[in-house]
Coordinates of C-alpha atoms and ligand atoms in Angstrom, one line a residue:
M706 CA 13.4 -31.6 40.2
L707 CA 15.5 -28.6 39.1
N708 CA 17.3 -27.1 42.0
Y709 CA 15.9 -23.6 41.4
Q710 CA 16.7 -22.6 45.0
K711 CA 20.3 -22.4 43.9
Y712 CA 19.7 -19.1 42.1
K713 CA 18.7 -15.7 43.3
R714 CA 16.4 -13.4 41.7
V715 CA 17.6 -10.0 40.2
P716 CA 15.4 -7.3 41.8
V717 CA 13.4 -5.0 39.5
M718 CA 14.0 -1.3 40.0
N719 CA 11.7 0.9 41.9
Y720 CA 11.6 3.5 39.2
P721 CA 8.2 5.0 38.7
E722 CA 9.7 7.9 36.8
R723 CA 10.5 5.7 33.9
E724 CA 9.3 7.1 30.5
W725 CA 10.5 4.5 28.1
P726 CA 7.4 2.4 28.0
N727 CA 5.5 5.2 26.3
K728 CA 8.1 5.8 23.6
Q729 CA 8.6 4.4 20.1
I730 CA 11.8 3.9 18.1
E731 CA 11.9 6.7 15.7
K732 CA 15.2 6.4 14.0
A733 CA 18.2 4.2 13.6
P734 CA 20.9 4.4 16.3
M735 CA 24.6 4.7 15.7
W736 CA 25.6 1.1 14.9
C737 CA 28.9 -0.4 15.9
S738 CA 29.8 -3.9 14.8
V739 CA 31.8 -6.0 17.3
D740 CA 31.9 -9.0 15.0
L741 CA 35.7 -8.9 14.7
R742 CA 36.2 -8.6 18.5
D743 CA 33.4 -10.0 20.7
G744 CA 32.2 -12.2 17.9
N745 CA 35.7 -13.4 17.0
Q746 CA 36.8 -13.9 20.6
A747 CA 34.0 -16.5 21.0
L748 CA 34.8 -18.6 18.0
I749 CA 36.2 -22.1 18.3
E750 CA 38.6 -21.2 15.5
P751 CA 39.1 -17.4 15.6
M752 CA 39.2 -15.9 12.1
V753 CA 42.5 -15.8 10.3
V754 CA 43.6 -12.5 8.8
E755 CA 42.1 -13.1 5.3
E756 CA 38.8 -14.1 6.9
K757 CA 38.9 -11.0 9.1
I758 CA 39.5 -8.9 6.0
E759 CA 36.5 -10.5 4.2
M760 CA 34.3 -9.8 7.2
F761 CA 35.6 -6.3 7.5
N762 CA 34.8 -5.6 3.9
L763 CA 31.4 -7.0 4.4
L764 CA 30.7 -4.8 7.4
V765 CA 31.9 -1.7 5.4
K766 CA 29.6 -2.7 2.6
L767 CA 26.7 -3.1 5.0
G768 CA 27.2 0.5 6.0
F769 CA 28.7 0.2 9.5
K770 CA 30.5 3.4 10.3
A771 CA 32.1 2.1 13.5
I772 CA 33.8 -1.3 13.6
E773 CA 35.5 -2.7 16.6
I774 CA 38.2 -4.6 14.8
G775 CA 39.8 -6.5 17.7
F776 CA 42.1 -6.3 20.7
P777 CA 45.4 -5.5 18.9
S778 CA 47.5 -5.7 22.1
A779 CA 46.2 -9.2 22.9
S780 CA 48.0 -11.2 20.1
Q781 CA 50.1 -10.9 17.0
I782 CA 47.3 -11.9 14.7
E783 CA 45.0 -9.1 16.1
Y784 CA 47.9 -6.6 15.8
D785 CA 48.7 -7.8 12.2
F786 CA 45.2 -7.6 11.1
L787 CA 45.0 -3.9 12.0
R788 CA 48.3 -3.3 10.2
E789 CA 46.9 -5.1 7.2
L790 CA 43.9 -2.8 7.2
V791 CA 46.1 0.2 7.3
D792 CA 48.8 -1.0 4.8
R793 CA 46.2 -2.2 2.3
K794 CA 44.3 1.1 2.8
L795 CA 41.1 -0.8 3.5
I796 CA 39.5 1.7 5.9
P797 CA 37.2 4.1 4.2
D798 CA 37.4 7.8 5.4
D799 CA 33.9 7.6 6.9
V800 CA 34.6 4.5 8.9
T801 CA 36.0 4.7 12.4
I802 CA 38.0 1.8 13.7
Q803 CA 37.5 0.8 17.3
V804 CA 40.0 -1.2 19.4
L805 CA 39.5 -2.8 22.8
V806 CA 42.0 -2.9 25.5
Q807 CA 42.2 -3.4 29.3
C808 CA 43.2 -0.5 31.6
R809 CA 46.8 -1.7 31.7
E810 CA 49.8 0.4 30.4
H811 CA 51.7 -2.1 28.4
L812 CA 48.5 -3.1 26.6
I813 CA 47.5 0.5 25.9
K814 CA 50.9 1.4 24.7
R815 CA 50.9 -1.5 22.3
T816 CA 47.4 -0.6 21.2
F817 CA 48.5 2.9 20.2
E818 CA 51.4 1.4 18.2
S819 CA 49.0 -0.7 16.3
L820 CA 47.0 2.4 15.4
E821 CA 49.9 4.1 13.6
G822 CA 48.7 5.9 10.5
I823 CA 45.0 5.9 11.4
K824 CA 43.3 9.3 11.3
N825 CA 40.3 8.5 13.5
A826 CA 39.9 5.8 16.1
V827 CA 37.9 4.9 19.1
V828 CA 40.0 3.4 22.0
H829 CA 37.7 1.3 24.1
I830 CA 38.8 0.6 27.6
Y831 CA 36.9 -1.5 30.1
N832 CA 37.1 -2.9 33.6
S833 CA 34.5 -4.9 35.4
T834 CA 32.6 -3.0 38.0
S835 CA 30.1 -5.6 39.2
T836 CA 29.7 -6.7 42.8
L837 CA 30.6 -10.2 41.9
Q838 CA 33.7 -9.5 39.9
R839 CA 34.9 -6.9 42.4
D840 CA 34.7 -9.6 45.0
V841 CA 35.9 -12.8 43.2
V842 CA 38.0 -11.6 40.3
F843 CA 39.7 -8.5 41.5
G844 CA 39.3 -8.7 45.3
L845 CA 39.1 -5.0 45.4
E846 CA 36.8 -2.4 47.0
K847 CA 34.8 0.1 45.0
D848 CA 37.5 2.9 45.1
A849 CA 40.2 0.6 43.8
I850 CA 38.0 -0.5 40.9
K851 CA 37.2 3.1 40.1
Q852 CA 40.9 3.8 40.2
I853 CA 41.5 1.2 37.5
A854 CA 39.1 3.1 35.2
I855 CA 40.7 6.4 36.1
E856 CA 44.2 5.1 35.5
G857 CA 43.1 3.6 32.2
T858 CA 41.6 6.9 31.1
K859 CA 44.7 8.8 32.1
L860 CA 46.9 6.4 30.0
V861 CA 44.7 6.7 27.0
K862 CA 44.7 10.5 27.4
K863 CA 48.5 10.5 27.6
Y864 CA 49.0 8.4 24.5
A865 CA 46.2 10.2 22.6
E866 CA 47.9 13.5 23.2
E867 CA 51.0 12.2 21.4
F868 CA 49.0 10.5 18.7
P869 CA 48.6 12.4 15.4
G870 CA 45.1 11.1 14.6
K871 CA 41.8 11.8 16.5
I872 CA 41.1 9.5 19.4
T873 CA 37.7 9.1 20.9
L874 CA 37.4 7.4 24.3
E875 CA 34.9 4.6 24.9
Y876 CA 34.6 3.4 28.4
S877 CA 32.7 0.3 29.5
P878 CA 31.9 -0.5 33.1
E879 CA 32.0 -4.1 32.2
S880 CA 29.2 -6.3 33.8
F881 CA 27.2 -3.1 34.1
T882 CA 24.0 -5.0 34.7
G883 CA 25.5 -6.5 37.8
T884 CA 26.7 -3.2 39.1
E885 CA 24.9 -0.9 41.5
L886 CA 23.7 2.0 39.4
D887 CA 24.9 4.8 41.5
Y888 CA 28.3 3.2 41.6
A889 CA 28.3 2.7 37.8
L890 CA 27.5 6.4 37.5
E891 CA 30.2 7.3 39.9
V892 CA 32.9 5.4 37.9
C893 CA 31.7 6.8 34.6
T894 CA 31.7 10.3 36.0
A895 CA 35.2 9.8 37.3
V896 CA 36.2 8.7 33.8
Q897 CA 34.3 11.7 32.3
E898 CA 36.1 14.2 34.6
T899 CA 39.4 12.7 33.7
W900 CA 38.9 12.6 30.0
E901 CA 37.1 16.0 29.8
P902 CA 34.9 15.5 26.8
D903 CA 32.9 18.3 25.1
E904 CA 30.2 18.4 22.5
D905 CA 32.7 18.2 19.7
N906 CA 34.7 15.4 21.3
K907 CA 32.1 13.3 23.0
I908 CA 32.9 10.3 25.1
I909 CA 31.2 7.0 24.6
F910 CA 29.8 5.3 27.7
N911 CA 29.1 1.7 26.7
L912 CA 26.8 0.1 29.3
P913 CA 27.0 -3.6 28.6
A914 CA 24.7 -6.4 29.6
T915 CA 27.9 -8.4 29.7
V916 CA 25.7 -11.2 31.0
E917 CA 22.0 -10.9 30.4
M918 CA 20.7 -11.3 33.9
T919 CA 17.0 -10.4 33.8
T920 CA 14.1 -9.2 31.7
P921 CA 14.8 -6.5 29.2
N922 CA 12.6 -3.9 31.0
V923 CA 15.1 -3.9 33.9
Y924 CA 17.9 -3.1 31.4
A925 CA 15.8 -0.3 30.0
D926 CA 15.2 1.1 33.5
Q927 CA 19.0 1.0 34.1
I928 CA 19.7 2.7 30.8
E929 CA 17.1 5.4 31.4
W930 CA 18.3 6.0 34.9
M931 CA 21.9 6.5 33.6
H932 CA 20.7 8.7 30.7
R933 CA 18.9 11.0 33.2
H934 CA 21.7 11.1 35.8
F935 CA 24.8 11.6 33.6
K936 CA 26.1 15.1 34.0
D937 CA 26.7 17.0 30.7
R938 CA 24.7 14.4 28.9
E939 CA 25.2 16.4 25.6
N940 CA 28.9 15.4 25.8
I941 CA 28.1 11.7 26.0
I942 CA 27.1 9.0 23.6
I943 CA 25.3 6.2 25.4
S944 CA 26.1 2.9 23.8
V945 CA 24.5 -0.4 24.7
H946 CA 26.0 -3.8 24.3
P947 CA 23.5 -6.5 25.1
H948 CA 24.4 -10.1 25.3
N949 CA 21.7 -12.7 24.8
D950 CA 22.0 -15.2 27.7
R951 CA 18.2 -15.2 28.2
G952 CA 17.4 -15.0 24.5
T953 CA 16.2 -11.4 24.8
G954 CA 19.2 -9.5 23.6
V955 CA 17.2 -7.9 20.7
A956 CA 14.4 -6.8 23.1
A957 CA 17.0 -5.4 25.5
A958 CA 18.5 -3.4 22.7
E959 CA 15.2 -2.1 21.5
L960 CA 14.0 -1.1 25.0
A961 CA 17.3 0.5 25.7
L962 CA 16.9 2.7 22.6
L963 CA 13.5 3.8 24.0
A964 CA 15.3 4.5 27.3
G965 CA 17.7 6.9 25.8
A966 CA 20.6 4.9 24.2
D967 CA 22.2 6.5 21.1
R968 CA 24.3 3.6 19.9
V969 CA 24.1 -0.2 19.7
E970 CA 27.1 -2.6 19.6
G971 CA 26.3 -6.0 18.3
T972 CA 27.1 -8.6 15.8
L973 CA 25.7 -10.2 12.6
F974 CA 23.3 -13.0 13.5
G975 CA 24.2 -12.5 17.2
N976 CA 27.6 -14.3 17.2
G977 CA 29.5 -13.7 20.4
E978 CA 30.3 -15.0 23.8
R979 CA 28.1 -17.9 25.0
T980 CA 24.6 -17.3 23.5
G981 CA 26.1 -14.3 21.6
N982 CA 25.9 -10.6 21.4
V983 CA 22.7 -8.9 20.3
D984 CA 22.0 -9.6 16.6
V985 CA 22.2 -6.2 15.0
L986 CA 20.7 -7.5 11.8
T987 CA 17.5 -8.4 13.6
V988 CA 17.3 -5.1 15.4
A989 CA 17.8 -3.3 12.1
Y990 CA 15.3 -5.5 10.1
N991 CA 12.8 -5.0 12.9
M992 CA 13.1 -1.2 12.4
F993 CA 12.8 -1.7 8.6
S994 CA 9.6 -3.7 9.1
Q995 CA 8.2 -0.8 11.0
G996 CA 8.8 1.7 8.2
I997 CA 12.0 3.1 9.7
N998 CA 15.2 3.4 7.7
P999 CA 17.7 1.2 9.5
E1000 CA 20.6 3.0 7.8
L1001 CA 22.3 -0.2 7.0
E1002 CA 22.4 -1.8 3.5
L1003 CA 20.6 -5.0 4.2
E1004 CA 19.1 -5.9 0.9
H1005 CA 21.0 -9.0 0.3
V1006 CA 20.7 -11.2 3.3
N1007 CA 21.9 -14.3 1.5
E1008 CA 25.2 -12.7 0.7
I1009 CA 25.6 -11.7 4.4
I1010 CA 24.8 -15.3 5.4
E1011 CA 27.3 -16.7 3.0
I1012 CA 30.2 -14.6 4.1
Y1013 CA 29.3 -14.9 7.8
E1014 CA 29.1 -18.7 7.6
R1015 CA 32.4 -18.9 5.8
C1016 CA 34.3 -16.6 8.2
C1017 CA 32.7 -17.7 11.5
K1018 CA 32.1 -21.4 10.6
I1019 CA 28.7 -21.2 12.3
P1020 CA 25.6 -22.0 10.4
V1021 CA 22.6 -19.6 10.5
H1022 CA 19.7 -21.4 12.0
V1023 CA 16.8 -22.1 9.7
R1024 CA 14.5 -20.2 12.0
H1025 CA 16.8 -17.2 12.5
P1026 CA 14.7 -14.0 12.2
Y1027 CA 14.7 -12.6 8.6
A1028 CA 17.6 -14.8 7.5
G1029 CA 16.8 -18.5 8.3
K1030 CA 16.0 -20.8 5.3
L1031 CA 12.5 -21.4 6.6
V1032 CA 11.4 -18.0 7.8
F1033 CA 9.5 -17.1 4.7
T1034 CA 8.0 -20.5 4.2
A1035 CA 4.6 -21.8 5.3
F1036 CA 3.9 -25.5 5.6
S1037 CA 0.6 -25.4 7.3
G1038 CA -2.7 -25.2 5.4
S1039 CA -4.3 -22.2 6.9
H1040 CA -1.1 -20.1 6.7
Q1041 CA -0.6 -21.1 3.1
D1042 CA -4.2 -20.2 2.3
A1043 CA -3.9 -16.8 3.9
I1044 CA -0.5 -16.0 2.2
N1045 CA -2.0 -17.0 -1.1
K1046 CA -5.0 -14.7 -0.6
G1047 CA -2.9 -11.9 0.8
I1048 CA -0.5 -11.9 -2.1
R1049 CA -3.4 -12.0 -4.6
A1050 CA -5.2 -9.2 -2.8
M1051 CA -2.1 -7.0 -2.9
R1052 CA -1.6 -7.7 -6.6
D1053 CA -5.3 -7.1 -7.4
R1054 CA -5.4 -3.9 -5.4
G1055 CA -2.1 -2.6 -6.7
Q1056 CA -1.3 -2.0 -3.0
E1057 CA 2.2 -0.7 -2.2
I1058 CA 2.2 -1.0 1.6
W1059 CA 3.0 -4.6 2.5
E1060 CA 0.2 -6.5 4.2
V1061 CA 0.3 -10.2 3.8
P1062 CA -0.8 -12.5 6.6
Y1063 CA 2.1 -14.4 8.3
L1064 CA 4.8 -12.5 6.4
P1065 CA 6.0 -9.5 8.4
I1066 CA 8.1 -8.4 5.4
D1067 CA 8.2 -9.0 1.7
P1068 CA 11.0 -11.6 1.3
C1069 CA 12.0 -9.9 -2.0
D1070 CA 13.1 -6.8 0.0
V1071 CA 15.9 -8.8 1.5
G1072 CA 16.9 -10.6 -1.6
R1073 CA 14.8 -13.7 -1.0
E1074 CA 12.7 -13.6 -4.1
Y1075 CA 13.2 -17.3 -5.0
E1076 CA 12.1 -18.4 -1.6
P1077 CA 9.5 -21.1 -1.6
L1078 CA 6.9 -19.3 0.4
V1079 CA 4.8 -22.4 0.5
R1080 CA 6.1 -25.9 1.0
I1081 CA 3.8 -28.9 0.9
N1082 CA 3.7 -31.6 3.5
S1083 CA 1.0 -33.4 5.4
Q1084 CA 0.1 -30.2 7.3
S1085 CA -0.7 -28.4 4.1
G1086 CA -4.1 -27.7 2.7
K1087 CA -5.7 -27.0 -0.6
G1088 CA -4.7 -23.3 -0.7
G1089 CA -1.0 -24.3 -0.6
V1090 CA -1.2 -26.8 -3.4
A1091 CA -3.1 -24.3 -5.6
F1092 CA -0.4 -21.7 -4.7
V1093 CA 2.4 -24.0 -5.9
M1094 CA 0.5 -24.9 -9.1
D1095 CA 0.0 -21.2 -9.8
T1096 CA 3.3 -19.6 -8.8
Y1097 CA 5.6 -22.4 -10.1
F1098 CA 3.7 -23.6 -13.1
G1099 CA 1.1 -21.0 -14.0
Y1100 CA -2.0 -23.3 -13.5
K1101 CA -4.8 -21.3 -12.0
L1102 CA -6.9 -24.2 -10.7
P1103 CA -10.6 -23.3 -10.3
K1104 CA -11.5 -23.0 -6.7
P1105 CA -13.7 -26.1 -6.5
M1106 CA -10.8 -28.1 -7.9
H1107 CA -8.4 -27.1 -5.1
K1108 CA -9.7 -29.7 -2.7
E1109 CA -9.8 -32.5 -5.3
F1110 CA -6.2 -32.1 -6.2
A1111 CA -5.0 -31.3 -2.7
D1112 CA -6.5 -34.7 -1.5
V1113 CA -4.3 -36.5 -4.1
I1114 CA -1.2 -34.6 -2.9
Q1115 CA -2.0 -35.1 0.7
K1116 CA -2.0 -38.9 0.2
M1117 CA 1.5 -38.6 -1.2
S1118 CA 2.7 -36.4 1.6
E1119 CA 1.3 -38.8 4.2
Q1120 CA 3.5 -41.5 2.7
Q1121 CA 6.6 -39.6 1.8
G1122 CA 6.7 -36.4 3.8
E1123 CA 7.4 -33.2 2.0
V1124 CA 6.3 -33.1 -1.7
A1125 CA 8.4 -30.9 -3.9
P1126 CA 6.8 -28.7 -6.5
D1127 CA 8.1 -30.9 -9.4
Q1128 CA 6.6 -33.9 -7.8
I1129 CA 3.3 -32.0 -7.5
M1130 CA 3.5 -31.2 -11.2
A1131 CA 4.3 -34.7 -12.1
K1132 CA 1.3 -35.9 -10.2
F1133 CA -0.9 -33.3 -11.8
E1134 CA 0.3 -34.5 -15.3
E1135 CA -0.3 -38.2 -14.3
E1136 CA -3.8 -37.5 -12.8
Y1137 CA -5.1 -35.0 -15.4
L1138 CA -3.0 -34.6 -18.5
Q1139 CA -1.6 -38.0 -19.5
A1140 CA -4.5 -40.4 -18.9
A1141 CA -5.6 -42.0 -22.2
E1142 CA -7.6 -45.0 -20.9
P1143 CA -10.4 -45.9 -21.7
F1144 CA -10.8 -42.7 -23.7
E1145 CA -8.2 -41.3 -26.0
F1146 CA -9.0 -38.0 -27.8
L1147 CA -7.7 -37.9 -31.4
K1148 CA -9.4 -35.1 -33.4
V1149 CA -12.2 -32.6 -33.2
R1150 CA -13.8 -30.1 -35.6
V1151 CA -16.5 -27.8 -34.4
E1152 CA -18.6 -25.5 -36.7
D1153 CA -21.0 -22.8 -35.7
I1154 CA -24.6 -23.3 -36.5
G1155 CA -26.3 -20.0 -36.5
D1156 CA -25.4 -17.6 -33.7
T1157 CA -25.6 -19.9 -30.7
D1158 CA -25.4 -23.6 -31.6
S1159 CA -22.5 -25.7 -32.7
H1160 CA -21.9 -29.0 -34.6
A1161 CA -19.0 -31.2 -33.4
K1162 CA -17.3 -33.9 -35.4
L1163 CA -15.1 -36.0 -33.2
L1164 CA -12.6 -38.9 -33.6
F1165 CA -11.5 -40.7 -30.5
K1166 CA -10.6 -44.1 -29.2
Y1167 CA -12.7 -45.9 -26.6
N1168 CA -11.2 -49.1 -25.2
D1169 CA -8.8 -49.1 -28.2
E1170 CA -11.6 -48.9 -30.7
D1171 CA -11.7 -45.9 -33.1
I1172 CA -15.0 -44.0 -32.9
L1173 CA -16.2 -41.2 -35.2
A1174 CA -19.0 -39.3 -33.6
E1175 CA -20.9 -36.2 -34.4
A1176 CA -23.7 -34.2 -32.8
D1177 CA -25.2 -30.7 -32.3
G1178 CA -25.2 -28.8 -29.1
N1179 CA -25.9 -25.4 -27.7
G1180 CA -22.1 -24.6 -27.8
P1181 CA -18.9 -26.5 -28.6
I1182 CA -18.7 -28.3 -25.3
D1183 CA -22.3 -29.3 -25.4
A1184 CA -22.0 -30.6 -28.9
V1185 CA -18.9 -32.7 -28.0
K1186 CA -20.6 -34.0 -24.9
N1187 CA -23.6 -35.1 -26.9
A1188 CA -21.5 -36.8 -29.5
I1189 CA -19.6 -38.8 -26.9
E1190 CA -22.8 -39.7 -24.9
E1191 CA -24.4 -41.2 -28.0
H1192 CA -21.5 -43.7 -28.5
V1193 CA -20.3 -44.7 -25.1
G1194 CA -23.5 -44.9 -23.1
M1195 CA -22.5 -42.3 -20.5
E1196 CA -24.7 -39.5 -19.2
L1197 CA -22.7 -36.5 -18.4
K1198 CA -23.4 -33.1 -17.0
V1199 CA -20.9 -30.2 -17.2
L1200 CA -20.9 -28.5 -13.8
D1201 CA -18.1 -26.0 -14.3
Y1202 CA -15.8 -24.7 -17.0
S1203 CA -12.9 -22.3 -17.0
E1204 CA -9.8 -21.6 -19.1
H1205 CA -6.8 -19.4 -19.1
S1206 CA -3.6 -19.0 -21.2
L1207 CA -0.5 -20.4 -19.6
A1208 CA 2.2 -18.2 -21.0
V1209 CA 2.5 -15.0 -22.9
G1210 CA 3.6 -15.3 -26.5
S1211 CA 2.5 -16.5 -29.9
D1212 CA 2.6 -20.2 -29.0
A1213 CA 0.8 -19.5 -25.8
K1214 CA -1.0 -22.6 -24.5
A1215 CA -4.4 -22.6 -23.0
A1216 CA -5.4 -24.6 -20.0
A1217 CA -9.1 -25.6 -19.8
Y1218 CA -10.8 -27.1 -16.7
I1219 CA -14.1 -29.0 -16.9
Q1220 CA -16.0 -30.4 -14.0
L1221 CA -18.1 -33.3 -15.1
M1222 CA -20.8 -35.3 -13.3
D1223 CA -21.5 -38.9 -14.3
K1224 CA -25.3 -38.8 -13.9
K1225 CA -25.6 -42.5 -13.4
T1226 CA -23.2 -42.8 -10.5
G1227 CA -23.3 -39.2 -9.2
N1228 CA -19.5 -39.1 -9.3
I1229 CA -18.0 -35.7 -10.0
T1230 CA -14.5 -34.8 -11.1
Y1231 CA -12.4 -32.2 -12.9
G1232 CA -10.5 -32.8 -16.0
V1233 CA -7.8 -30.6 -17.5
G1234 CA -6.8 -30.1 -21.1
L1235 CA -3.9 -28.3 -22.6
S1236 CA -3.6 -27.1 -26.2
S1237 CA -2.7 -24.0 -28.2
N1238 CA -6.2 -24.1 -29.5
I1239 CA -8.9 -23.4 -26.9
T1240 CA -11.5 -25.7 -28.3
R1241 CA -9.1 -28.6 -28.4
A1242 CA -8.0 -27.7 -24.8
S1243 CA -11.7 -27.9 -23.7
V1244 CA -12.3 -31.2 -25.4
K1245 CA -9.1 -32.7 -23.9
A1246 CA -10.3 -31.5 -20.5
M1247 CA -13.6 -33.4 -21.0
F1248 CA -11.7 -36.6 -22.0
S1249 CA -9.5 -36.1 -18.9
A1250 CA -12.6 -35.9 -16.7
M1251 CA -14.2 -38.9 -18.4
N1252 CA -11.1 -41.0 -17.8
R1253 CA -11.1 -40.0 -14.2
L1254 CA -14.8 -40.8 -13.9
S1255 CA -14.2 -44.2 -15.4
R1256 CA -11.4 -44.8 -12.9
K1257 CA -13.7 -43.9 -10.0
E1258 CA -16.3 -46.4 -11.2
K1259 CA -13.8 -49.3 -10.9
Ligands
ACO2563 C1 33.5 -9.0 28.5 C2 34.6 -9.1 27.5 O1 34.4 -9.5 26.4 S1 36.1 -8.4 27.9 C3 37.2 -8.8 26.6 C4 37.7 -10.1 26.7 N1 38.6 -10.4 25.6 C5 39.7 -11.0 25.8 O2 40.1 -11.2 26.9 C6 40.5 -11.4 24.6 C7 41.9 -10.9 24.6 N2 42.6 -11.1 25.9 C8 43.8 -11.6 26.0 O3 44.4 -12.1 25.0 C9 44.4 -11.5 27.3 O4 43.5 -11.6 28.3 C10 45.3 -10.3 27.5 C11 46.4 -10.4 26.5 C12 44.5 -9.0 27.2 C13 45.8 -10.2 28.9 O5 46.5 -11.3 29.1 P1 47.1 -11.7 30.6 O6 47.5 -10.6 31.3 O7 48.0 -12.8 30.3 O8 45.9 -12.5 31.3 P2 44.5 -12.1 31.9 O9 43.6 -11.5 30.9 O10 44.0 -13.3 32.5 O11 44.8 -10.9 32.9 C14 44.3 -11.0 34.2 C15 44.8 -9.9 35.0 O12 44.4 -8.6 34.4 C16 43.5 -8.0 35.3 N3 42.5 -7.4 34.5 C17 41.5 -8.0 33.9 N4 40.7 -7.1 33.2 C18 41.3 -6.0 33.4 C19 41.0 -4.7 32.9 N5 39.9 -4.5 32.1 N6 41.8 -3.7 33.2 C20 42.8 -3.9 34.0 N7 43.2 -5.1 34.5 C21 42.4 -6.1 34.2 C22 43.0 -9.1 36.2 O13 42.6 -8.6 37.4 C23 44.2 -10.0 36.3 O14 45.1 -9.4 37.3 P3 46.0 -10.3 38.2 O15 47.0 -10.9 37.3 O16 46.6 -9.3 39.1 O17 45.1 -11.3 38.8
KIV2564 C1 34.3 -5.4 26.6 C2 32.9 -5.3 27.0 C3 32.2 -4.1 26.5 C4 32.1 -6.5 26.6 O1 32.3 -7.1 25.6 C5 31.0 -6.9 27.5 O2 30.9 -6.3 28.6 O3 30.2 -7.7 27.0
MG2565 MG1 30.6 -8.3 25.1

């Protein structure tokens, strides 16, 4: 049995004043990518400079206006990367570079050296304030920990005053979620008083869930409490930085926005320490799916995946929200049926607002237009097979035929697993279009008799013997049927007929579907015929059905 007694529960807050549960996200927050810092510091192989540049360019293209590019005082590669960005003039004027550093003078000094030539930067200092880290990492009391933050702020202030560009201070009480709230506020307020921000020079207080310790509602309570207790709130940008240890980083970010946060720090696909940082893409796509402009350029998710996977060397999971290979694909029958109907309903109604069962967004909106929405395996049903035949190959199988053909495909899938669209088509050809035994259609000529009746003259093979047959009927199909019946001793009844053209253009082919009953046996089946001439397509459909009926008899 799991030794659950080894762990203690994080208490919920007694905070009845909370207002966030009644709020809704109304607009995009300020986004800050920490891919090149928190993401990079968690990689087995951290990115090399060229990979960092590729990632940086991607982040700029996606519309991030704040990008934490690293910890330049930590290593030469981090330092050199920032210098490359400056020297190659890769930082657009509207993008602010952010750098992380501990509250230690030699590191802060080196950080400012790395920033030379930059017009606008955020210097992000942190020190852990949690009860646990105060105890086991620093071995310091509250005042001494607060003093680290104050000293760090003073140092940044000193170097900032000498720095020609504009410096914004970001301070993180690291491990905020493990810190007593009144103490976190006390430390932040000390930093605020030291830095002296105003409305034109706001300070960023980043309140990280360095380790996600409990349910996201508790994080929201903590953020709302800070939001309401900060003094001179108008001079402060509240930033959140959730990690994803419990798998609820996205929920934590969203609830924190309800609770008063202005800014979200996170990474693409949630790369980052341990289970990762919050996935900013998912937070943004979630907004988008609610009709809110996420203010990021996220139309080409495949391109984002490709660059991310190359730079981070981590594959995006097939079930990853909005991005995974399988997230716009249904295998199961009832889902496929509903998607099929939903897409058709939208098309028929000319509806602009997206409403398709099981698809929260239109895959085309994120560049996934070639996505196989429906993939066929043994869990699939008739709607899915019909959808594949229609969307891939243009065959609009009549509704009563869906089951007949789906049964054939299900047998295949039970034997082989997934059945690809081309295999479905090959089976369709084998079953309906290619059969020439015992009946092989050769020629037909149909003439009108008066307004309603027809005369058919037909040449076909039956068990390899040429047969010339003719008969009248109350239409072309009836005349052909009568001609056949006279010669082969079958009694047929046409139960259903439909046709459609297969492609637009002068050599457009018609597909005809006939459902025939063999009156002697009671067997029923569809046949399909294909021709540029609709009468020939119908007659071929009848021969296709007769061959299938003969096969059933055996
Ligand atoms: C939650 C986060 O993601 S925080 C960011 C983490 N990222 C990184 O650490 C990546 C880059 N870091 C590094 O390369 C290194 O840690 C460096 C270069 C910054 C510092 O290196 P070093 O000084 O050799 O080692 P280290 O980080 O272990 O330093 C530990 C010392 O710094 C102190 N310290 C740790 N954090 C801070 C801080 N934020 N402010 C001030 N002092 C700090 C510790 O108490 C410890 O002091 P001690 O030596 O008296 O025990
Ligand atoms: C440096 C800080 C903000 C951090 O990454 C964290 O607390 O997770
Ligand atoms: Mg972090």
